[in-house]
Amino acid sequence: MSLDVEQIRWIAHLARLELADDEIDGLARDLNAIVSYMDQLQQLNTDGIEPLAHPLDVKNVFREDVPASSLAVDEALASAPDRRGNYFGVPAVLD
Amino acid sequence: MTWSESISYRTVIGLEVHVQLLTRTKLFCGCSTTFGQPPNSATCPVCLGLPGALPVMNRRAFDLAVKAALALNCRVAGFTKWDRKNYFYPDLPKNYQISQYDLPFSEEGWLEIDAGQGPRRIGLIRVHLEEDAGKLLHDENGGGQASRVDLNRAGTPLLEIVSKPEVASPEETRAYLEEIRLLLRELGVSDCEMQEGSLRCDANINLHIPQADGSVAATPIVEVKNLNSVAAVERAMRYETQRQFEQFQKDGKKWGEPGVHKATAGWDENSRTTRIQRRKEEAADYRYFPEPDLVPVTVSAARVDEVRAELGELPAAQRARLPAQYGLSAYDAGVLTRQGRAFVAYFEEAARLCGDAKETANWLANDVLQALNESKQAIRYFPISAAGLADLIGEIKATGLNKQRSREVFAEMLAGCPSAKQAMDKLGIKVIADRDQLADIVRRAIAANPTAVADFKKGKTKAADAIKGAVMRETKGMARTELVQEILLEELHRAGSDADRG
């Protein structure tokens, strides 16, 4: 399979990436190289091999339901590009 | 009436319910989940999505989720993992939600509901565990320029319960939500407060309308959101059913035709209408992939058995047992069950002590429930114990006290009087159960009401009630009711035959 220009634009849109027209060809080449490598991997015989859900062979890691301290409001909002009172300001969302 | 108006169509509803789990802390961090904290005061690097922060699963959240899934008759998976659901929205700080995609911890269950036509099972596709997003506030004062975000809710544990499209009416929608609420509250899984957002519901609805050629046309599916109460959900389903039927008469658009898309609609409680918000032109593309920051979880069969054993008797089982064991009607069993386990336990104790389950159920379904509703109390704080109610019922049966005076005794006990006898003494109630004394009063009442007697003789048996009323007034309601009835009929018949002879 190979990706066409429309698919590249769609993937960029999903990731909220703005692409200049002259960037697309190069990205298509790179992504197609990755995809064809995946195609190659798909050809491996994986019969009888358990799907890997996580690279670490660790399971069942939990924490107890015990409160820990949270950040102070000022700390939480310190990196907000647009602080509004004790809230994060964001462009108006009309839904 | 045209053919199309005379046909019956089928309503098809699938419900997606989110409930907040009753944990003290969030799903992946130690921030508090208490409702109503000051904005952005319960956040940390994990739930703010700051770089380098790592989530760790809350054990209690997972345990509660398993408990709920088993109560919903789901198959709990031996192996489960979490996935990233990627999308951009201002209330989602990480730009992905940690949810479950292909290996949810439970699937294939059912919920038994009763919308007044007997028990019916609604199939469940899956129940999975995910995190909540933050809360978006639309700035009324900012001239529509900005919205504000409170991330206290971000990362709160949510159970998503997805039904099969098997809910068949607005009434069943209500019954489904009420049943989930009852079940999960009883198990301590969630408090299910729709007002506080700890139970949320989205409903997918369309109609299957039989056509003249024998085919069935499906109307375009609409997903209704912003449903803030059980009543609103029911109303929205009723409105949308009507709207889709009318729309289909107008344009005949069918689900599955080119250019027909699923639409999202918001429910507006003020105008009581749905408003189409946007069309879903393209399939959502969330680019799910396994969450690398969380390791999988395994659940042993032994653990599943252990949790199942802790569930106790669930509402569906109670609704079936109460009629079988106590001879109650399905309706009464439904009323008792809906109040929760403590209420059913109270019923069972009182019924055992007084030996009259039907009468106990009547008192509970009427006077006790009304008193609890008025005082907004739970049954465990009710001033009259199960033994107290049994005592009252026993005393009423022994004395034949009428309903009105019985209620006065009940009120006295509600105010703190420890026994029915003491309450009756206090109220000066002394039931007259002496046959001769009552016969005397009845005869006088008959003599004083010739019209009623004449009516009775004409076959108007209801006329006897007037005379009975006179006896009750005379005795201040303290005459033993069934004895009065018995004597009255005897005397009336005798008066009748005397008159015939005379």
Coordinates of N, CA and C in Angstrom, one line a residue, chain B residues 226-425:
Chain B
N226 N -26.5 16.0 25.9 CA -27.0 17.0 26.8 C -28.3 16.6 27.5
L227 N -28.3 15.4 28.0 CA -29.5 14.9 28.7 C -29.2 14.9 30.2
N228 N -29.8 15.8 30.9 CA -29.4 16.0 32.3 C -30.3 15.4 33.4
S229 N -31.3 14.7 33.0 CA -32.1 14.0 34.0 C -32.8 12.9 33.3
V230 N -33.2 11.9 34.1 CA -33.9 10.8 33.6 C -35.1 11.2 32.9
A231 N -35.9 12.2 33.4 CA -37.1 12.6 32.8 C -36.8 13.3 31.5
A232 N -35.6 14.0 31.4 CA -35.2 14.7 30.1 C -34.9 13.6 29.1
V233 N -34.3 12.5 29.5 CA -34.0 11.5 28.5 C -35.3 10.9 27.9
E234 N -36.2 10.7 28.8 CA -37.5 10.1 28.3 C -38.2 11.1 27.4
R235 N -38.2 12.3 27.8 CA -38.9 13.4 27.0 C -38.2 13.5 25.6
A236 N -36.9 13.5 25.6 CA -36.1 13.6 24.4 C -36.4 12.5 23.4
M237 N -36.5 11.3 24.0 CA -36.8 10.1 23.1 C -38.2 10.2 22.5
R238 N -39.1 10.7 23.3 CA -40.5 10.8 22.8 C -40.5 11.9 21.7
Y239 N -39.8 13.0 22.0 CA -39.8 14.1 21.0 C -39.2 13.6 19.7
E240 N -38.0 12.9 19.8 CA -37.3 12.5 18.6 C -38.0 11.4 17.8
T241 N -38.7 10.6 18.5 CA -39.5 9.6 17.8 C -40.6 10.2 16.9
Q242 N -41.3 11.2 17.5 CA -42.3 11.9 16.7 C -41.6 12.7 15.6
R243 N -40.5 13.4 15.9 CA -39.9 14.2 14.8 C -39.4 13.4 13.7
Q244 N -38.8 12.2 14.0 CA -38.2 11.4 12.9 C -39.4 10.8 12.1
F245 N -40.5 10.5 12.7 CA -41.6 9.9 12.0 C -42.1 11.0 11.0
E246 N -42.3 12.2 11.5 CA -42.8 13.3 10.6 C -41.8 13.6 9.5
Q247 N -40.5 13.6 9.9 CA -39.5 14.0 8.9 C -39.5 12.9 7.8
F248 N -39.7 11.7 8.2 CA -39.7 10.6 7.2 C -40.9 10.7 6.2
Q249 N -42.0 11.2 6.8 CA -43.2 11.4 5.9 C -42.9 12.5 4.9
K250 N -42.1 13.5 5.3 CA -41.8 14.6 4.4 C -40.8 14.3 3.4
D251 N -39.6 13.7 3.8 CA -38.5 13.6 2.8 C -38.2 12.1 2.5
G252 N -38.7 11.2 3.3 CA -38.4 9.8 3.0 C -37.0 9.3 3.0
K253 N -36.1 10.2 3.7 CA -34.7 9.8 3.7 C -34.5 8.6 4.6
K254 N -33.6 7.7 4.1 CA -33.4 6.5 4.8 C -31.9 6.3 5.2
W255 N -31.7 5.7 6.3 CA -30.4 5.3 6.8 C -29.8 4.4 5.8
G256 N -28.5 4.6 5.4 CA -27.8 3.7 4.5 C -27.8 4.3 3.0
E257 N -28.7 5.3 2.8 CA -28.6 5.9 1.4 C -27.4 6.9 1.3
P258 N -26.9 7.1 0.1 CA -25.8 8.0 0.0 C -26.2 9.4 0.4
G259 N -25.3 10.1 1.1 CA -25.6 11.4 1.6 C -26.4 11.5 2.9
V260 N -26.8 10.3 3.4 CA -27.5 10.3 4.7 C -26.4 10.0 5.8
H261 N -26.3 10.9 6.8 CA -25.2 10.7 7.8 C -25.9 10.7 9.2
K262 N -25.1 10.1 10.1 CA -25.5 10.2 11.5 C -25.4 11.6 11.9
A263 N -26.4 12.1 12.7 CA -26.3 13.5 13.2 C -26.2 13.5 14.7
T264 N -25.6 14.6 15.2 CA -25.6 14.8 16.6 C -26.6 15.9 17.0
A265 N -27.4 15.6 18.0 CA -28.4 16.7 18.4 C -28.3 16.9 19.9
G266 N -28.5 18.2 20.3 CA -28.5 18.5 21.7 C -30.0 18.6 22.1
W267 N -30.2 18.2 23.3 CA -31.6 18.3 23.9 C -31.7 19.7 24.6
D268 N -32.7 20.4 24.2 CA -32.9 21.7 24.9 C -34.1 21.6 25.8
E269 N -33.8 21.6 27.1 CA -34.9 21.3 28.1 C -35.9 22.4 28.1
N270 N -35.4 23.7 27.8 CA -36.4 24.8 27.9 C -37.5 24.7 26.8
S271 N -37.0 24.5 25.5 CA -38.0 24.4 24.4 C -38.5 23.0 24.3
R272 N -37.8 22.0 25.0 CA -38.2 20.6 24.9 C -38.2 20.1 23.4
T273 N -37.1 20.5 22.8 CA -36.8 20.0 21.4 C -35.4 19.6 21.3
T274 N -35.1 18.8 20.3 CA -33.7 18.5 20.0 C -33.2 19.4 18.9
R275 N -32.0 19.8 18.9 CA -31.4 20.7 17.9 C -30.2 20.0 17.3
I276 N -30.3 19.8 16.0 CA -29.2 19.2 15.3 C -28.0 20.1 15.3
Q277 N -26.9 19.5 15.9 CA -25.7 20.3 16.1 C -24.7 20.2 14.9
R278 N -24.4 19.0 14.5 CA -23.5 18.9 13.4 C -23.8 17.5 12.8
R279 N -23.4 17.4 11.5 CA -23.5 16.2 10.8 C -22.1 15.5 10.9
K280 N -22.2 14.2 11.1 CA -20.9 13.5 11.1 C -20.6 13.1 9.7
E281 N -19.9 13.9 9.0 CA -19.7 13.7 7.5 C -18.7 12.5 7.4
E282 N -17.8 12.4 8.3 CA -16.7 11.4 8.1 C -16.7 10.6 9.4
A283 N -16.3 9.3 9.2 CA -16.2 8.5 10.3 C -15.1 9.0 11.2
A284 N -15.4 9.0 12.5 CA -14.4 9.5 13.5 C -13.1 8.7 13.3
D285 N -12.0 9.3 13.4 CA -10.7 8.6 13.2 C -9.9 8.9 14.4
Y286 N -9.9 8.1 15.4 CA -9.3 8.4 16.7 C -7.9 7.8 16.8
R287 N -7.5 7.1 15.8 CA -6.1 6.5 15.7 C -5.7 5.9 17.1
Y288 N -6.6 5.0 17.5 CA -6.3 4.3 18.8 C -4.9 3.5 18.7
F289 N -4.2 3.5 19.7 CA -3.1 2.6 19.8 C -2.8 2.3 21.3
P290 N -2.2 1.2 21.6 CA -2.0 0.8 23.0 C -1.3 1.8 23.8
E291 N -1.8 2.1 25.0 CA -1.2 3.1 25.9 C 0.1 2.5 26.5
P292 N 1.2 3.1 26.0 CA 2.5 2.6 26.5 C 2.8 2.9 27.9
D293 N 2.1 3.8 28.5 CA 2.4 4.2 29.9 C 1.7 3.3 31.0
L294 N 0.9 2.5 30.5 CA 0.2 1.6 31.5 C 0.4 0.1 31.1
V295 N 0.7 -0.7 32.0 CA 0.8 -2.1 31.7 C -0.5 -2.8 31.8
P296 N -0.7 -4.0 31.1 CA -2.0 -4.7 31.1 C -2.3 -5.2 32.5
V297 N -3.6 -5.5 32.6 CA -4.1 -6.1 33.9 C -4.7 -7.4 33.6
T298 N -4.4 -8.4 34.5 CA -5.1 -9.7 34.4 C -6.0 -9.9 35.6
V299 N -7.1 -10.7 35.3 CA -8.0 -11.0 36.3 C -8.2 -12.5 36.3
S300 N -8.0 -13.2 37.5 CA -8.1 -14.6 37.5 C -9.6 -15.0 37.7
A301 N -9.9 -16.2 37.3 CA -11.2 -16.8 37.4 C -11.6 -16.8 38.9
A302 N -10.6 -17.0 39.8 CA -10.9 -17.1 41.2 C -11.3 -15.7 41.7
R303 N -10.7 -14.7 41.2 CA -11.0 -13.3 41.6 C -12.4 -12.9 41.2
V304 N -12.8 -13.4 39.9 CA -14.1 -13.1 39.4 C -15.2 -13.8 40.3
D305 N -14.9 -15.0 40.7 CA -15.8 -15.7 41.6 C -16.0 -15.0 42.9
E306 N -14.8 -14.5 43.5 CA -14.8 -13.8 44.7 C -15.7 -12.6 44.7
V307 N -15.5 -11.8 43.6 CA -16.3 -10.5 43.5 C -17.7 -10.8 43.3
R308 N -18.0 -11.9 42.5 CA -19.4 -12.2 42.2 C -20.1 -12.6 43.5
A309 N -19.4 -13.4 44.4 CA -19.9 -13.8 45.7 C -20.2 -12.6 46.6
E310 N -19.6 -11.5 46.4 CA -19.8 -10.3 47.2 C -21.0 -9.5 46.8
L311 N -21.5 -9.8 45.6 CA -22.5 -8.9 45.1 C -23.8 -8.9 45.9
G312 N -24.1 -10.0 46.5 CA -25.4 -10.1 47.2 C -26.6 -10.2 46.2
E313 N -27.8 -10.1 46.7 CA -29.0 -10.2 45.9 C -29.2 -8.9 45.1
L314 N -29.3 -9.0 43.8 CA -29.5 -7.8 43.0 C -31.0 -7.6 42.7
P315 N -31.3 -6.3 42.3 CA -32.7 -6.0 42.2 C -33.5 -6.9 41.3
A316 N -33.0 -7.4 40.2 CA -33.8 -8.3 39.3 C -34.2 -9.6 40.1
A317 N -33.2 -10.1 40.9 CA -33.5 -11.3 41.7 C -34.6 -11.0 42.8
Q318 N -34.5 -9.8 43.4 CA -35.4 -9.4 44.4 C -36.8 -9.3 43.8
R319 N -36.9 -8.7 42.6 CA -38.2 -8.5 42.0 C -38.9 -9.9 41.7
A320 N -38.0 -10.9 41.5 CA -38.6 -12.2 41.2 C -38.9 -13.0 42.5
R321 N -38.1 -12.8 43.5 CA -38.3 -13.5 44.8 C -39.4 -13.0 45.6
L322 N -39.6 -11.7 45.7 CA -40.7 -11.2 46.6 C -42.1 -11.7 46.3
P323 N -42.5 -11.7 45.0 CA -43.8 -12.3 44.8 C -43.8 -13.8 45.1
A324 N -42.7 -14.5 44.8 CA -42.7 -16.0 45.0 C -42.8 -16.3 46.5
Q325 N -42.0 -15.5 47.3 CA -41.9 -15.9 48.7 C -43.1 -15.3 49.5
Y326 N -43.6 -14.1 49.1 CA -44.5 -13.4 50.0 C -45.9 -13.2 49.3
G327 N -46.0 -13.7 48.1 CA -47.3 -13.6 47.4 C -47.6 -12.1 47.0
L328 N -46.6 -11.3 46.9 CA -46.8 -9.9 46.5 C -47.1 -9.8 45.0
S329 N -47.8 -8.8 44.6 CA -47.9 -8.5 43.2 C -46.6 -8.1 42.6
A330 N -46.4 -8.3 41.3 CA -45.2 -7.8 40.6 C -45.0 -6.3 40.8
Y331 N -46.2 -5.6 40.8 CA -46.1 -4.1 41.0 C -45.5 -3.8 42.4
D332 N -46.1 -4.4 43.4 CA -45.6 -4.1 44.8 C -44.1 -4.5 44.9
A333 N -43.8 -5.6 44.4 CA -42.4 -6.1 44.4 C -41.5 -5.0 43.8
G334 N -42.0 -4.5 42.7 CA -41.2 -3.4 42.0 C -41.0 -2.2 42.8
V335 N -42.1 -1.8 43.5 CA -42.1 -0.6 44.3 C -41.0 -0.8 45.4
L336 N -41.1 -1.9 46.1 CA -40.2 -2.2 47.2 C -38.7 -2.2 46.7
T337 N -38.5 -3.0 45.7 CA -37.2 -3.2 45.1 C -36.5 -1.9 44.7
R338 N -37.3 -1.0 44.1 CA -36.8 0.3 43.6 C -36.2 1.1 44.8
Q339 N -36.7 0.9 46.0 CA -36.2 1.7 47.1 C -34.8 1.2 47.7
G340 N -34.4 0.0 47.2 CA -33.1 -0.4 47.6 C -33.1 -1.5 48.6
R341 N -32.0 -2.1 48.9 CA -31.9 -3.3 49.7 C -32.3 -3.1 51.1
A342 N -32.0 -1.9 51.7 CA -32.3 -1.7 53.1 C -33.8 -1.6 53.3
F343 N -34.5 -1.1 52.3 CA -35.9 -1.0 52.3 C -36.5 -2.4 52.3
V344 N -36.0 -3.2 51.4 CA -36.5 -4.6 51.2 C -36.2 -5.4 52.5
A345 N -35.1 -5.2 53.1 CA -34.8 -5.9 54.4 C -35.7 -5.4 55.5
Y346 N -36.1 -4.2 55.5 CA -37.1 -3.6 56.5 C -38.4 -4.3 56.3
F347 N -38.8 -4.4 55.0 CA -40.1 -5.1 54.6 C -40.0 -6.5 55.1
E348 N -39.0 -7.2 54.9 CA -38.9 -8.6 55.2 C -39.0 -8.9 56.7
E349 N -38.3 -8.0 57.5 CA -38.4 -8.2 58.9 C -39.8 -7.9 59.4
A350 N -40.4 -6.8 59.0 CA -41.7 -6.4 59.5 C -42.7 -7.5 59.1
A351 N -42.6 -8.0 57.8 CA -43.5 -9.0 57.4 C -43.4 -10.3 58.2
R352 N -42.2 -10.7 58.5 CA -41.9 -11.9 59.3 C -42.5 -11.7 60.7
L353 N -42.4 -10.5 61.3 CA -42.8 -10.3 62.7 C -44.3 -10.2 62.8
C354 N -45.0 -9.6 61.8 CA -46.5 -9.5 61.9 C -47.2 -10.6 61.2
G355 N -46.5 -11.3 60.3 CA -47.1 -12.4 59.6 C -48.1 -12.0 58.5
D356 N -48.1 -10.7 58.1 CA -48.9 -10.3 57.0 C -48.1 -9.5 56.0
A357 N -47.6 -10.2 55.0 CA -46.7 -9.5 54.0 C -47.4 -8.5 53.2
K358 N -48.6 -8.8 52.8 CA -49.4 -7.9 51.9 C -49.7 -6.6 52.6
E359 N -50.1 -6.7 53.8 CA -50.4 -5.5 54.6 C -49.1 -4.7 54.8
T360 N -48.0 -5.4 55.1 CA -46.8 -4.7 55.4 C -46.3 -4.0 54.1
A361 N -46.5 -4.6 52.9 CA -46.1 -4.0 51.7 C -47.0 -2.7 51.4
N362 N -48.3 -2.8 51.8 CA -49.2 -1.7 51.6 C -48.7 -0.5 52.5
W363 N -48.4 -0.7 53.7 CA -47.9 0.3 54.6 C -46.6 0.9 54.1
L364 N -45.7 0.1 53.6 CA -44.4 0.6 53.1 C -44.6 1.4 51.9
A365 N -45.4 0.9 50.9 CA -45.5 1.5 49.6 C -46.3 2.8 49.7
N366 N -47.1 3.0 50.8 CA -47.9 4.2 50.9 C -47.4 5.1 52.0
D367 N -47.8 4.8 53.2 CA -47.5 5.8 54.3 C -46.0 5.9 54.6
V368 N -45.3 4.8 54.6 CA -43.8 4.9 55.0 C -43.1 5.6 53.9
L369 N -43.3 5.3 52.6 CA -42.7 6.0 51.5 C -43.0 7.5 51.5
Q370 N -44.2 7.8 51.8 CA -44.6 9.2 51.8 C -43.9 9.9 52.9
A371 N -43.8 9.3 54.1 CA -43.1 10.0 55.2 C -41.6 10.1 54.9
L372 N -41.0 9.1 54.3 CA -39.6 9.2 53.9 C -39.4 10.3 52.9
N373 N -40.3 10.4 51.9 CA -40.1 11.4 50.9 C -40.3 12.8 51.5
E374 N -41.2 13.0 52.4 CA -41.4 14.3 53.0 C -40.2 14.7 53.9
S375 N -39.6 13.7 54.6 CA -38.5 14.1 55.5 C -37.2 13.9 54.7
K376 N -37.2 13.4 53.5 CA -36.0 13.2 52.7 C -35.0 12.3 53.4
Q377 N -35.6 11.3 54.1 CA -34.8 10.4 54.9 C -34.6 9.0 54.2
A378 N -33.5 8.4 54.6 CA -33.3 7.0 54.2 C -34.0 6.1 55.2
I379 N -34.4 4.9 54.8 CA -35.1 4.0 55.7 C -34.3 3.7 57.0
R380 N -33.0 3.7 56.9 CA -32.3 3.3 58.1 C -32.4 4.4 59.2
Y381 N -32.8 5.6 58.8 CA -33.0 6.6 59.8 C -34.5 6.8 60.2
F382 N -35.3 5.9 59.7 CA -36.8 6.0 59.9 C -37.1 5.8 61.3
P383 N -37.9 6.7 61.9 CA -38.2 6.7 63.4 C -38.9 5.4 63.8
I384 N -39.7 4.8 62.9 CA -40.4 3.6 63.3 C -39.6 2.4 62.8
S385 N -39.2 1.5 63.7 CA -38.4 0.3 63.3 C -39.3 -0.7 62.7
A386 N -38.7 -1.7 62.0 CA -39.5 -2.8 61.4 C -40.4 -3.4 62.5
A387 N -39.9 -3.6 63.7 CA -40.6 -4.2 64.7 C -41.8 -3.3 65.1
G388 N -41.6 -2.0 65.1 CA -42.6 -1.0 65.4 C -43.8 -1.1 64.4
L389 N -43.4 -1.2 63.1 CA -44.4 -1.3 62.1 C -45.2 -2.6 62.2
A390 N -44.5 -3.7 62.5 CA -45.2 -5.0 62.7 C -46.1 -4.9 63.9
D391 N -45.7 -4.2 64.9 CA -46.6 -4.0 66.1 C -47.8 -3.3 65.7
L392 N -47.7 -2.2 64.9 CA -48.8 -1.4 64.5 C -49.8 -2.3 63.7
I393 N -49.2 -3.0 62.7 CA -50.1 -3.9 61.8 C -50.8 -4.9 62.7
G394 N -50.1 -5.5 63.6 CA -50.7 -6.5 64.5 C -51.8 -5.9 65.3
E395 N -51.6 -4.8 65.8 CA -52.6 -4.1 66.7 C -53.9 -3.7 65.9
I396 N -53.6 -3.3 64.7 CA -54.8 -2.9 63.8 C -55.6 -4.2 63.5
K397 N -54.9 -5.3 63.2 CA -55.7 -6.5 62.9 C -56.4 -7.0 64.1
A398 N -55.8 -6.9 65.3 CA -56.4 -7.4 66.5 C -57.6 -6.6 66.9
T399 N -57.5 -5.3 66.7 CA -58.6 -4.4 67.2 C -59.6 -4.1 66.0
G400 N -59.2 -4.2 64.8 CA -60.1 -3.8 63.7 C -60.2 -2.3 63.5
L401 N -59.1 -1.6 64.0 CA -59.1 -0.2 63.9 C -59.2 0.3 62.4
N402 N -60.0 1.3 62.1 CA -60.2 1.7 60.7 C -58.9 2.4 60.2
K403 N -58.9 2.6 58.9 CA -57.7 3.2 58.2 C -57.4 4.6 58.7
Q404 N -58.4 5.4 58.8 CA -58.1 6.8 59.2 C -57.5 6.9 60.6
R405 N -58.0 6.1 61.6 CA -57.5 6.2 62.9 C -56.1 5.4 63.0
S406 N -56.0 4.4 62.1 CA -54.7 3.7 62.0 C -53.6 4.7 61.6
R407 N -53.9 5.6 60.7 CA -53.0 6.6 60.2 C -52.6 7.5 61.3
E408 N -53.5 7.8 62.2 CA -53.2 8.7 63.4 C -52.2 8.0 64.3
V409 N -52.5 6.7 64.5 CA -51.5 6.0 65.4 C -50.1 6.0 64.7
F410 N -50.1 5.7 63.4 CA -48.9 5.7 62.7 C -48.1 7.1 62.9
A411 N -48.9 8.2 62.7 CA -48.3 9.5 62.9 C -47.7 9.7 64.3
E412 N -48.4 9.2 65.3 CA -48.0 9.3 66.7 C -46.7 8.5 66.9
M413 N -46.6 7.3 66.2 CA -45.4 6.5 66.3 C -44.2 7.2 65.6
L414 N -44.6 7.9 64.5 CA -43.6 8.6 63.7 C -43.0 9.7 64.6
A415 N -43.8 10.3 65.4 CA -43.4 11.4 66.3 C -42.6 10.8 67.5
G416 N -42.5 9.5 67.6 CA -41.6 9.0 68.6 C -42.2 8.0 69.6
C417 N -43.5 7.8 69.5 CA -44.2 6.9 70.5 C -43.7 5.5 70.2
P418 N -43.2 4.7 71.2 CA -42.5 3.5 70.9 C -43.4 2.3 70.6
S419 N -44.7 2.3 71.0 CA -45.5 1.1 70.6 C -46.9 1.6 70.1
A420 N -47.6 0.7 69.4 CA -48.9 1.1 68.8 C -49.9 1.3 70.0
K421 N -49.8 0.4 71.0 CA -50.7 0.5 72.2 C -50.6 1.8 72.9
Q422 N -49.3 2.2 73.1 CA -49.1 3.5 73.8 C -49.6 4.6 73.0
A423 N -49.4 4.5 71.7 CA -49.9 5.6 70.8 C -51.4 5.7 70.8
M424 N -52.1 4.5 70.9 CA -53.5 4.5 70.9 C -54.0 5.1 72.2
D425 N -53.3 4.7 73.3 CA -53.7 5.3 74.6 C -53.6 6.8 74.6

